[in-house]
C-alpha cells in the first residue's frame, strides 16, 4: 500500500467512526425529543412510537402493528386500549369479517403531535436547504439503507 492509500484508508476509518458516533448521538437526541413530545401529550414512549407507526402505516391491524413495533400482541392490546381511551386512535371492525380489526389515527389529534415537532421540522428544512438535490438524494439513500440495517439488526435480535 502506498502512503497515499494508507492515508486514504485512515481517513475512511475516521469518517466511518465519525458517522457511527453521529448516528448514536442522533438516536439519543431523537429519543429525548420523542420523550419530551410524549410527556407533553401525556403518552408513554412506547405509546408514541406505536402512534407514529399507526400514523405512517395505517390503517393497520393489531398483529401487523405488533410485528412492526417488535412487541408482543398482548402488549399492543394494552397500548391500543390507552390510545383509544385518550382518543388518539379508533379501532374499526371489517364489515365482512367482524373479527378483523384495523386501527387508524384520529386526524385531528395528529395535528397536536405535528405542532410539537414543528421546531425540529423547521431545523431539518434549514439543514436540508444547505444541500443540492444530488446531495439530498445521497443522504436520503444513506438514511434509508441505515434504517433497513436497523430493521435487520432488530429482526436478528428478535429471532434469537
CSV table of N, CA and C in Angstrom, one decimal:
chain,number,residue,atom,x,y,z
A,1,UNK,N,0.8,-1.2,0.0
A,1,UNK,CA,0.0,0.0,0.0
A,1,UNK,C,0.9,1.2,0.0
A,2,UNK,N,0.5,2.2,-0.8
A,2,UNK,CA,1.3,3.4,-0.9
A,2,UNK,C,0.9,4.3,0.3
A,3,UNK,N,1.8,5.3,0.6
A,3,UNK,CA,1.5,6.2,1.7
A,3,UNK,C,0.1,6.9,1.5
A,4,UNK,N,-0.2,7.3,0.2
A,4,UNK,CA,-1.4,7.9,0.0
A,4,UNK,C,-2.6,7.0,0.2
A,5,UNK,N,-2.6,5.8,-0.2
A,5,UNK,CA,-3.7,4.9,0.0
A,5,UNK,C,-3.8,4.5,1.5
A,6,UNK,N,-2.7,4.5,2.2
A,6,UNK,CA,-2.8,4.2,3.7
A,6,UNK,C,-3.5,5.4,4.4
A,7,UNK,N,-3.1,6.6,3.9
A,7,UNK,CA,-3.8,7.8,4.5
A,7,UNK,C,-5.3,7.8,4.1
A,8,UNK,N,-5.6,7.4,2.9
A,8,UNK,CA,-7.0,7.3,2.5
A,8,UNK,C,-7.7,6.3,3.3
A,9,UNK,N,-7.1,5.2,3.6
A,9,UNK,CA,-7.7,4.1,4.5
A,9,UNK,C,-8.0,4.7,5.9
A,10,UNK,N,-7.0,5.4,6.4
A,10,UNK,CA,-7.1,6.0,7.8
A,10,UNK,C,-8.3,7.0,7.8
A,11,UNK,N,-8.3,7.8,6.7
A,11,UNK,CA,-9.4,8.9,6.6
A,11,UNK,C,-10.8,8.2,6.5
A,12,UNK,N,-10.9,7.1,5.8
A,12,UNK,CA,-12.1,6.4,5.6
A,12,UNK,C,-12.6,5.8,7.0
A,13,UNK,N,-11.6,5.2,7.7
A,13,UNK,CA,-11.9,4.7,9.0
A,13,UNK,C,-12.4,5.8,10.0
A,14,UNK,N,-11.7,6.9,10.0
A,14,UNK,CA,-12.1,8.0,10.9
A,14,UNK,C,-13.5,8.5,10.5
A,15,UNK,N,-13.7,8.6,9.2
A,15,UNK,CA,-15.1,9.0,8.7
A,15,UNK,C,-16.2,8.0,9.1
A,16,UNK,N,-15.9,6.7,9.0
A,16,UNK,CA,-16.9,5.7,9.4
A,16,UNK,C,-17.1,5.8,10.9
A,17,UNK,N,-16.1,6.0,11.7
A,17,UNK,CA,-16.3,6.1,13.1
A,17,UNK,C,-17.1,7.4,13.4
A,18,UNK,N,-16.8,8.5,12.7
A,18,UNK,CA,-17.5,9.7,13.0
A,18,UNK,C,-19.0,9.6,12.6
A,19,UNK,N,-19.3,8.9,11.5
A,19,UNK,CA,-20.7,8.6,11.1
A,19,UNK,C,-21.4,7.8,12.2
A,20,UNK,N,-20.8,6.7,12.6
A,20,UNK,CA,-21.4,5.9,13.6
A,20,UNK,C,-21.6,6.6,14.9
A,21,UNK,N,-20.7,7.4,15.3
A,21,UNK,CA,-20.8,8.2,16.5
A,21,UNK,C,-21.9,9.3,16.4
A,22,UNK,N,-22.0,9.9,15.2
A,22,UNK,CA,-23.0,10.9,14.9
A,22,UNK,C,-24.4,10.2,14.9
A,23,UNK,N,-24.5,9.0,14.4
A,23,UNK,CA,-25.8,8.3,14.4
A,23,UNK,C,-26.2,8.0,15.8
A,24,UNK,N,-25.3,7.6,16.6
A,24,UNK,CA,-25.6,7.3,18.0
A,24,UNK,C,-26.1,8.6,18.7
A,25,UNK,N,-25.4,9.7,18.5
A,25,UNK,CA,-25.8,11.0,19.0
A,25,UNK,C,-27.2,11.3,18.5
A,26,UNK,N,-27.5,11.2,17.2
A,26,UNK,CA,-28.8,11.5,16.7
A,26,UNK,C,-29.9,10.6,17.3
A,27,UNK,N,-29.6,9.3,17.5
A,27,UNK,CA,-30.5,8.4,18.1
A,27,UNK,C,-30.9,8.9,19.5
A,28,UNK,N,-29.9,9.3,20.3
A,28,UNK,CA,-30.1,9.7,21.6
A,28,UNK,C,-30.9,11.0,21.6
A,29,UNK,N,-30.6,12.0,20.8
A,29,UNK,CA,-31.3,13.2,20.7
A,29,UNK,C,-32.7,13.1,20.3
A,30,UNK,N,-33.0,12.2,19.3
A,30,UNK,CA,-34.3,12.0,18.9
A,30,UNK,C,-35.1,11.2,19.9
A,31,UNK,N,-34.5,10.4,20.7
A,31,UNK,CA,-35.2,9.7,21.8
A,31,UNK,C,-35.6,10.7,22.8
A,32,UNK,N,-34.7,11.6,23.2
A,32,UNK,CA,-35.0,12.6,24.1
A,32,UNK,C,-36.1,13.5,23.6
A,33,UNK,N,-36.1,13.9,22.4
A,33,UNK,CA,-37.1,14.7,21.8
A,33,UNK,C,-38.5,14.0,21.8
A,34,UNK,N,-38.5,12.8,21.4
A,34,UNK,CA,-39.7,12.0,21.4
A,34,UNK,C,-40.2,11.8,22.9
A,35,UNK,N,-39.3,11.7,23.8
A,35,UNK,CA,-39.8,11.6,25.2
A,35,UNK,C,-40.5,12.9,25.7
A,36,UNK,N,-39.9,14.0,25.3
A,36,UNK,CA,-40.5,15.3,25.7
A,36,UNK,C,-41.8,15.5,25.0
A,37,UNK,N,-41.9,15.1,23.7
A,37,UNK,CA,-43.2,15.2,23.0
A,37,UNK,C,-44.2,14.3,23.7
A,38,UNK,N,-43.8,13.1,24.0
A,38,UNK,CA,-44.8,12.2,24.6
A,38,UNK,C,-45.2,12.7,26.0
A,39,UNK,N,-44.3,13.3,26.7
A,39,UNK,CA,-44.6,13.8,28.1
A,39,UNK,C,-45.6,14.9,27.9
A,40,UNK,N,-45.4,15.8,26.9
A,40,UNK,CA,-46.4,16.9,26.8
A,40,UNK,C,-47.7,16.4,26.3
A,41,UNK,N,-47.8,15.3,25.6
A,41,UNK,CA,-49.0,14.8,25.2
A,41,UNK,C,-49.7,13.8,26.2
A,42,UNK,N,-48.9,13.5,27.2
A,42,UNK,CA,-49.4,12.5,28.2
A,42,UNK,C,-49.3,11.1,27.7
A,43,UNK,N,-48.3,10.8,26.8
A,43,UNK,CA,-48.2,9.5,26.3
A,43,UNK,C,-46.9,8.8,26.7
A,44,UNK,N,-46.9,7.5,27.0
A,44,UNK,CA,-45.7,6.8,27.3
A,44,UNK,C,-44.9,6.7,26.0
A,45,UNK,N,-43.6,6.5,26.1
A,45,UNK,CA,-42.7,6.5,24.9
A,45,UNK,C,-43.2,5.4,23.9
A,46,UNK,N,-43.5,4.2,24.4
A,46,UNK,CA,-43.9,3.1,23.5
A,46,UNK,C,-45.3,3.5,22.9
A,47,UNK,N,-46.1,4.2,23.6
A,47,UNK,CA,-47.4,4.6,23.0
A,47,UNK,C,-47.2,5.6,21.9
A,48,UNK,N,-46.3,6.5,22.1
A,48,UNK,CA,-46.0,7.5,21.0
A,48,UNK,C,-45.3,6.8,19.8
A,49,UNK,N,-44.5,5.8,20.1
A,49,UNK,CA,-43.9,5.0,19.0
A,49,UNK,C,-44.9,4.3,18.2
A,50,UNK,N,-45.9,3.7,18.8
A,50,UNK,CA,-46.9,3.0,18.2
A,50,UNK,C,-47.9,3.9,17.4
A,51,UNK,N,-48.2,5.0,18.0
A,51,UNK,CA,-49.0,6.0,17.3
A,51,UNK,C,-48.3,6.5,16.1
A,52,UNK,N,-47.0,6.7,16.1
A,52,UNK,CA,-46.3,7.1,14.9
A,52,UNK,C,-46.4,6.0,13.8
A,53,UNK,N,-46.2,4.7,14.2
A,53,UNK,CA,-46.4,3.6,13.3
A,53,UNK,C,-47.8,3.6,12.7
A,54,UNK,N,-48.8,3.8,13.5
A,54,UNK,CA,-50.1,3.8,13.0
A,54,UNK,C,-50.4,4.9,12.0
A,55,UNK,N,-49.8,6.1,12.4
A,55,UNK,CA,-50.0,7.3,11.5
A,55,UNK,C,-49.3,7.1,10.2
A,56,UNK,N,-48.1,6.5,10.2
A,56,UNK,CA,-47.4,6.3,8.9
A,56,UNK,C,-47.8,5.1,8.1
A,57,UNK,N,-48.3,4.0,8.8
A,57,UNK,CA,-48.5,2.8,8.1
A,57,UNK,C,-50.0,2.4,8.1
A,58,UNK,N,-50.8,3.2,8.8
A,58,UNK,CA,-52.2,2.8,9.0
A,58,UNK,C,-53.1,3.2,7.8
A,59,UNK,N,-54.3,2.7,7.8
A,59,UNK,CA,-54.9,1.8,8.8
A,59,UNK,C,-54.1,0.5,8.8
A,60,UNK,N,-54.0,-0.1,10.0
A,60,UNK,CA,-53.1,-1.3,10.2
A,60,UNK,C,-53.8,-2.2,11.2
A,61,UNK,N,-53.6,-3.5,11.0
A,61,UNK,CA,-54.2,-4.4,12.0
A,61,UNK,C,-53.3,-4.5,13.2
A,62,UNK,N,-53.8,-4.9,14.4
A,62,UNK,CA,-53.0,-5.0,15.6
A,62,UNK,C,-51.8,-6.0,15.4
A,63,UNK,N,-52.0,-7.1,14.8
A,63,UNK,CA,-50.9,-8.1,14.6
A,63,UNK,C,-49.8,-7.5,13.7
A,64,UNK,N,-50.2,-6.8,12.7
A,64,UNK,CA,-49.1,-6.2,11.8
A,64,UNK,C,-48.4,-5.1,12.6
A,65,UNK,N,-49.2,-4.3,13.4
A,65,UNK,CA,-48.5,-3.3,14.3
A,65,UNK,C,-47.6,-3.9,15.3
A,66,UNK,N,-48.0,-5.1,15.9
A,66,UNK,CA,-47.1,-5.8,16.8
A,66,UNK,C,-45.8,-6.2,16.1
A,67,UNK,N,-45.9,-6.7,14.9
A,67,UNK,CA,-44.7,-7.1,14.2
A,67,UNK,C,-43.8,-5.9,13.9
A,68,UNK,N,-44.4,-4.8,13.4
A,68,UNK,CA,-43.6,-3.6,13.1
A,68,UNK,C,-43.0,-3.0,14.3
A,69,UNK,N,-43.7,-3.1,15.4
A,69,UNK,CA,-43.1,-2.5,16.7
A,69,UNK,C,-42.2,-3.4,17.4
A,70,UNK,N,-42.2,-4.7,17.0
A,70,UNK,CA,-41.4,-5.7,17.7
A,70,UNK,C,-41.9,-6.0,19.1
A,71,UNK,N,-43.2,-5.9,19.3
A,71,UNK,CA,-43.9,-6.1,20.6
A,71,UNK,C,-44.8,-7.3,20.6
A,72,UNK,N,-45.0,-7.8,21.7
A,72,UNK,CA,-46.0,-9.0,21.9
A,72,UNK,C,-47.4,-8.5,21.6
A,73,UNK,N,-48.2,-9.3,21.0
A,73,UNK,CA,-49.6,-8.8,20.7
A,73,UNK,C,-50.4,-8.4,22.0
A,74,UNK,N,-50.1,-9.0,23.1
A,74,UNK,CA,-50.8,-8.6,24.3
A,74,UNK,C,-50.4,-7.2,24.8
A,75,UNK,N,-49.1,-6.9,24.5
A,75,UNK,CA,-48.6,-5.6,24.9
A,75,UNK,C,-49.3,-4.5,24.0
A,76,UNK,N,-49.4,-4.9,22.7
A,76,UNK,CA,-50.1,-4.0,21.7
A,76,UNK,C,-51.5,-3.7,22.1
A,77,UNK,N,-52.2,-4.7,22.6
A,77,UNK,CA,-53.6,-4.6,23.1
A,77,UNK,C,-53.7,-3.5,24.2
A,78,UNK,N,-52.8,-3.5,25.1
A,78,UNK,CA,-52.8,-2.5,26.2
A,78,UNK,C,-52.5,-1.1,25.7
A,79,UNK,N,-51.5,-1.0,24.7
A,79,UNK,CA,-51.2,0.2,24.1
A,79,UNK,C,-52.4,0.8,23.4
A,80,UNK,N,-53.0,-0.1,22.6
A,80,UNK,CA,-54.2,0.4,21.8
A,80,UNK,C,-55.3,0.8,22.7
A,81,UNK,N,-55.5,0.1,23.8
A,81,UNK,CA,-56.5,0.5,24.8
A,81,UNK,C,-56.3,1.9,25.3
A,82,UNK,N,-55.0,2.2,25.6
A,82,UNK,CA,-54.7,3.5,26.1
A,82,UNK,C,-54.9,4.6,25.1
A,83,UNK,N,-54.4,4.3,23.8
A,83,UNK,CA,-54.5,5.3,22.8
A,83,UNK,C,-56.0,5.5,22.4
A,84,UNK,N,-56.8,4.5,22.4
A,84,UNK,CA,-58.2,4.6,22.1
A,84,UNK,C,-58.9,5.4,23.2
A,85,UNK,N,-58.6,5.1,24.4
A,85,UNK,CA,-59.2,5.8,25.6
A,85,UNK,C,-59.0,7.3,25.5
A,86,UNK,N,-57.8,7.7,25.1
A,86,UNK,CA,-57.4,9.1,25.0
A,86,UNK,C,-57.7,9.7,23.6
A,87,UNK,N,-58.4,8.9,22.8
A,87,UNK,CA,-58.9,9.4,21.5
A,87,UNK,C,-57.8,9.7,20.5
A,88,UNK,N,-56.7,9.0,20.6
A,88,UNK,CA,-55.6,9.1,19.6
A,88,UNK,C,-55.9,8.2,18.4
A,89,UNK,N,-56.6,7.1,18.6
A,89,UNK,CA,-56.8,6.2,17.5
A,89,UNK,C,-58.3,5.7,17.6
A,90,UNK,N,-58.7,5.1,16.5
A,90,UNK,CA,-60.0,4.4,16.5
A,90,UNK,C,-59.8,3.0,16.0
A,91,UNK,N,-60.5,2.0,16.6
A,91,UNK,CA,-60.5,0.6,16.1
A,91,UNK,C,-61.7,0.5,15.2
A,92,UNK,N,-61.6,-0.1,14.0
A,92,UNK,CA,-62.7,-0.3,13.1
A,92,UNK,C,-62.8,-1.7,12.8
A,93,UNK,N,-64.0,-2.3,12.9
A,93,UNK,CA,-64.3,-3.7,12.5
A,93,UNK,C,-64.5,-3.8,11.0
A,94,UNK,N,-64.0,-4.8,10.4
A,94,UNK,CA,-64.3,-5.1,9.0
A,94,UNK,C,-65.7,-5.4,8.8
A,95,UNK,N,-66.3,-4.9,7.8
A,95,UNK,CA,-67.8,-5.1,7.5
A,95,UNK,C,-68.1,-6.5,7.2
A,96,UNK,N,-67.2,-7.2,6.5
A,96,UNK,CA,-67.4,-8.6,6.1
A,96,UNK,C,-67.0,-9.6,7.3
A,97,UNK,N,-65.8,-9.4,7.8
A,97,UNK,CA,-65.3,-10.3,8.8
A,97,UNK,C,-65.2,-9.5,10.1
A,98,UNK,N,-66.2,-9.6,10.9
A,98,UNK,CA,-66.4,-8.8,12.1
A,98,UNK,C,-65.3,-9.0,13.1
A,99,UNK,N,-64.5,-10.1,13.0
A,99,UNK,CA,-63.4,-10.4,13.9
A,99,UNK,C,-62.2,-9.5,13.5
A,100,UNK,N,-62.1,-9.2,12.3
A,100,UNK,CA,-60.9,-8.4,11.8
A,100,UNK,C,-61.1,-6.9,12.2
A,101,UNK,N,-60.0,-6.4,12.8
A,101,UNK,CA,-59.9,-5.0,13.3
A,101,UNK,C,-58.8,-4.3,12.6
A,102,UNK,N,-59.0,-3.1,12.2
A,102,UNK,CA,-57.9,-2.2,11.8
A,102,UNK,C,-57.9,-1.0,12.7
A,103,UNK,N,-56.8,-0.4,12.8
A,103,UNK,CA,-56.6,0.7,13.7
A,103,UNK,C,-56.1,1.9,12.8
A,104,UNK,N,-56.7,3.1,13.1
A,104,UNK,CA,-56.2,4.3,12.4
A,104,UNK,C,-56.1,5.4,13.4
A,105,UNK,N,-55.2,6.3,13.1
A,105,UNK,CA,-55.0,7.5,13.9
A,105,UNK,C,-56.1,8.5,13.6
A,106,UNK,N,-56.5,9.2,14.7
A,106,UNK,CA,-57.5,10.3,14.6
A,106,UNK,C,-56.8,11.5,14.0
A,107,UNK,N,-57.2,11.9,12.8
A,107,UNK,CA,-56.6,13.0,12.1
A,107,UNK,C,-56.4,14.3,12.9
A,108,UNK,N,-57.5,14.7,13.6
A,108,UNK,CA,-57.5,16.0,14.4
A,108,UNK,C,-56.4,15.9,15.5
A,109,UNK,N,-56.2,14.8,16.1
A,109,UNK,CA,-55.2,14.6,17.1
A,109,UNK,C,-53.8,14.6,16.6
A,110,UNK,N,-53.6,14.2,15.4
A,110,UNK,CA,-52.3,14.1,14.7
A,110,UNK,C,-51.7,15.5,14.7
A,111,UNK,N,-52.5,16.6,14.5
A,111,UNK,CA,-52.1,17.9,14.4
A,111,UNK,C,-51.4,18.3,15.7
A,112,UNK,N,-51.8,17.8,16.8
A,112,UNK,CA,-51.2,18.1,18.1
A,112,UNK,C,-49.7,17.6,18.1
A,113,UNK,N,-49.5,16.4,17.6
A,113,UNK,CA,-48.2,15.9,17.6
A,113,UNK,C,-47.3,16.7,16.6
A,114,UNK,N,-47.8,17.0,15.4
A,114,UNK,CA,-47.0,17.7,14.5
A,114,UNK,C,-46.6,19.1,15.0
A,115,UNK,N,-47.5,19.7,15.8
A,115,UNK,CA,-47.2,21.0,16.3
A,115,UNK,C,-45.9,20.9,17.2
A,116,UNK,N,-45.8,19.9,18.0
A,116,UNK,CA,-44.7,19.7,18.9
A,116,UNK,C,-43.4,19.4,18.2
A,117,UNK,N,-43.5,18.8,17.0
A,117,UNK,CA,-42.3,18.5,16.2
A,117,UNK,C,-42.0,19.7,15.2
A,118,UNK,N,-42.8,20.7,15.2
A,118,UNK,CA,-42.6,21.8,14.3
A,118,UNK,C,-41.2,22.4,14.3
A,119,UNK,N,-40.7,22.7,15.5
A,119,UNK,CA,-39.3,23.2,15.6
A,119,UNK,C,-38.3,22.4,15.0
A,120,UNK,N,-38.3,21.1,15.3
A,120,UNK,CA,-37.4,20.1,14.7
A,120,UNK,C,-37.5,20.1,13.2
A,121,UNK,N,-38.8,20.1,12.7
A,121,UNK,CA,-39.0,20.1,11.3
A,121,UNK,C,-38.5,21.3,10.6
A,122,UNK,N,-38.6,22.5,11.2
A,122,UNK,CA,-38.0,23.7,10.7
A,122,UNK,C,-36.5,23.6,10.6
A,123,UNK,N,-35.9,23.1,11.7
A,123,UNK,CA,-34.5,22.9,11.7
A,123,UNK,C,-34.0,22.0,10.6
A,124,UNK,N,-34.7,20.9,10.4
A,124,UNK,CA,-34.4,20.0,9.3
A,124,UNK,C,-34.5,20.7,7.9
A,125,UNK,N,-35.5,21.5,7.8
A,125,UNK,CA,-35.7,22.2,6.5
A,125,UNK,C,-34.5,23.1,6.3
A,126,UNK,N,-34.0,23.8,7.4
A,126,UNK,CA,-32.9,24.7,7.3
A,126,UNK,C,-31.6,23.9,6.9
A,127,UNK,N,-31.4,22.8,7.5
A,127,UNK,CA,-30.2,22.0,7.3
A,127,UNK,C,-30.3,21.5,5.8
A,128,UNK,N,-31.4,21.0,5.4
A,128,UNK,CA,-31.5,20.4,4.0
A,128,UNK,C,-31.3,21.5,3.0
A,129,UNK,N,-31.7,22.8,3.3
A,129,UNK,CA,-31.5,23.9,2.3
A,129,UNK,C,-30.0,24.1,2.0
A,130,UNK,N,-29.1,23.6,2.8
A,130,UNK,CA,-27.7,23.8,2.5
A,130,UNK,C,-27.1,22.8,1.5
A,131,UNK,N,-28.0,21.8,1.1
A,131,UNK,CA,-27.5,20.7,0.2
A,131,UNK,C,-28.2,20.8,-1.2
A,132,UNK,N,-27.5,20.5,-2.2
A,132,UNK,CA,-28.2,20.4,-3.5
A,132,UNK,C,-29.0,19.1,-3.7
A,133,UNK,N,-29.7,19.0,-4.8
A,133,UNK,CA,-30.6,17.9,-5.0
A,133,UNK,C,-29.9,16.6,-5.0
A,134,UNK,N,-28.7,16.5,-5.6
A,134,UNK,CA,-27.9,15.3,-5.7
A,134,UNK,C,-27.4,14.9,-4.3
A,135,UNK,N,-27.0,15.8,-3.5
A,135,UNK,CA,-26.5,15.5,-2.1
A,135,UNK,C,-27.7,15.0,-1.3
A,136,UNK,N,-28.9,15.7,-1.4
A,136,UNK,CA,-30.0,15.2,-0.7
A,136,UNK,C,-30.4,13.8,-1.0
A,137,UNK,N,-30.4,13.5,-2.3
A,137,UNK,CA,-30.7,12.1,-2.8
A,137,UNK,C,-29.7,11.1,-2.1
A,138,UNK,N,-28.4,11.5,-2.1
A,138,UNK,CA,-27.4,10.6,-1.5
A,138,UNK,C,-27.7,10.5,0.0
A,139,UNK,N,-28.0,11.5,0.7
A,139,UNK,CA,-28.3,11.5,2.1
A,139,UNK,C,-29.6,10.6,2.4
A,140,UNK,N,-30.6,10.8,1.5
A,140,UNK,CA,-31.8,10.1,1.7
A,140,UNK,C,-31.5,8.6,1.5
A,141,UNK,N,-30.7,8.2,0.5
A,141,UNK,CA,-30.3,6.8,0.3
A,141,UNK,C,-29.6,6.3,1.5
A,142,UNK,N,-28.6,7.0,2.0
A,142,UNK,CA,-27.9,6.6,3.2
A,142,UNK,C,-28.8,6.3,4.4
A,143,UNK,N,-29.7,7.3,4.7
A,143,UNK,CA,-30.6,7.1,5.8
A,143,UNK,C,-31.6,5.9,5.6
A,144,UNK,N,-32.1,5.8,4.4
A,144,UNK,CA,-33.0,4.6,4.0
A,144,UNK,C,-32.2,3.3,4.3
A,145,UNK,N,-31.0,3.2,3.8
A,145,UNK,CA,-30.2,2.0,4.0
A,145,UNK,C,-29.9,1.8,5.5
A,146,UNK,N,-29.6,2.9,6.2
A,146,UNK,CA,-29.3,2.8,7.6
A,146,UNK,C,-30.6,2.2,8.4
A,147,UNK,N,-31.7,2.8,8.0
A,147,UNK,CA,-33.0,2.3,8.6
A,147,UNK,C,-33.2,0.8,8.3
A,148,UNK,N,-32.9,0.4,7.1
A,148,UNK,CA,-33.1,-1.0,6.7
A,148,UNK,C,-32.1,-1.9,7.5
A,149,UNK,N,-30.9,-1.4,7.7
A,149,UNK,CA,-29.9,-2.1,8.5
A,149,UNK,C,-30.4,-2.3,10.0
A,150,UNK,N,-31.0,-1.2,10.5
A,150,UNK,CA,-31.5,-1.2,11.8
A,150,UNK,C,-32.6,-2.2,12.0
A,151,UNK,N,-33.5,-2.2,11.0
A,151,UNK,CA,-34.6,-3.2,11.0
A,151,UNK,C,-34.1,-4.6,10.9
A,152,UNK,N,-33.1,-4.8,10.1
A,152,UNK,CA,-32.5,-6.2,10.0
A,152,UNK,C,-31.8,-6.6,11.3
A,153,UNK,N,-31.1,-5.7,12.0
A,153,UNK,CA,-30.5,-6.0,13.3
A,153,UNK,C,-31.5,-6.3,14.3
A,154,UNK,N,-32.6,-5.5,14.3
A,154,UNK,CA,-33.7,-5.7,15.2
A,154,UNK,C,-34.3,-7.1,15.0
A,155,UNK,N,-34.6,-7.4,13.8
A,155,UNK,CA,-35.2,-8.7,13.5
A,155,UNK,C,-34.3,-9.8,13.9
A,156,UNK,N,-33.0,-9.7,13.7
A,156,UNK,CA,-32.0,-10.7,14.1
A,156,UNK,C,-32.1,-10.9,15.6
A,157,UNK,N,-32.1,-9.8,16.4
A,157,UNK,CA,-32.2,-9.9,17.8
A,157,UNK,C,-33.5,-10.5,18.3
A,158,UNK,N,-34.6,-10.2,17.6
A,158,UNK,CA,-35.9,-10.7,17.9
A,158,UNK,C,-36.0,-12.2,17.7
A,159,UNK,N,-35.3,-12.7,16.7
A,159,UNK,CA,-35.3,-14.1,16.4
A,159,UNK,C,-34.5,-14.9,17.3
A,160,UNK,N,-33.5,-14.3,18.0
A,160,UNK,CA,-32.6,-15.0,18.9
A,160,UNK,C,-33.3,-15.5,20.2
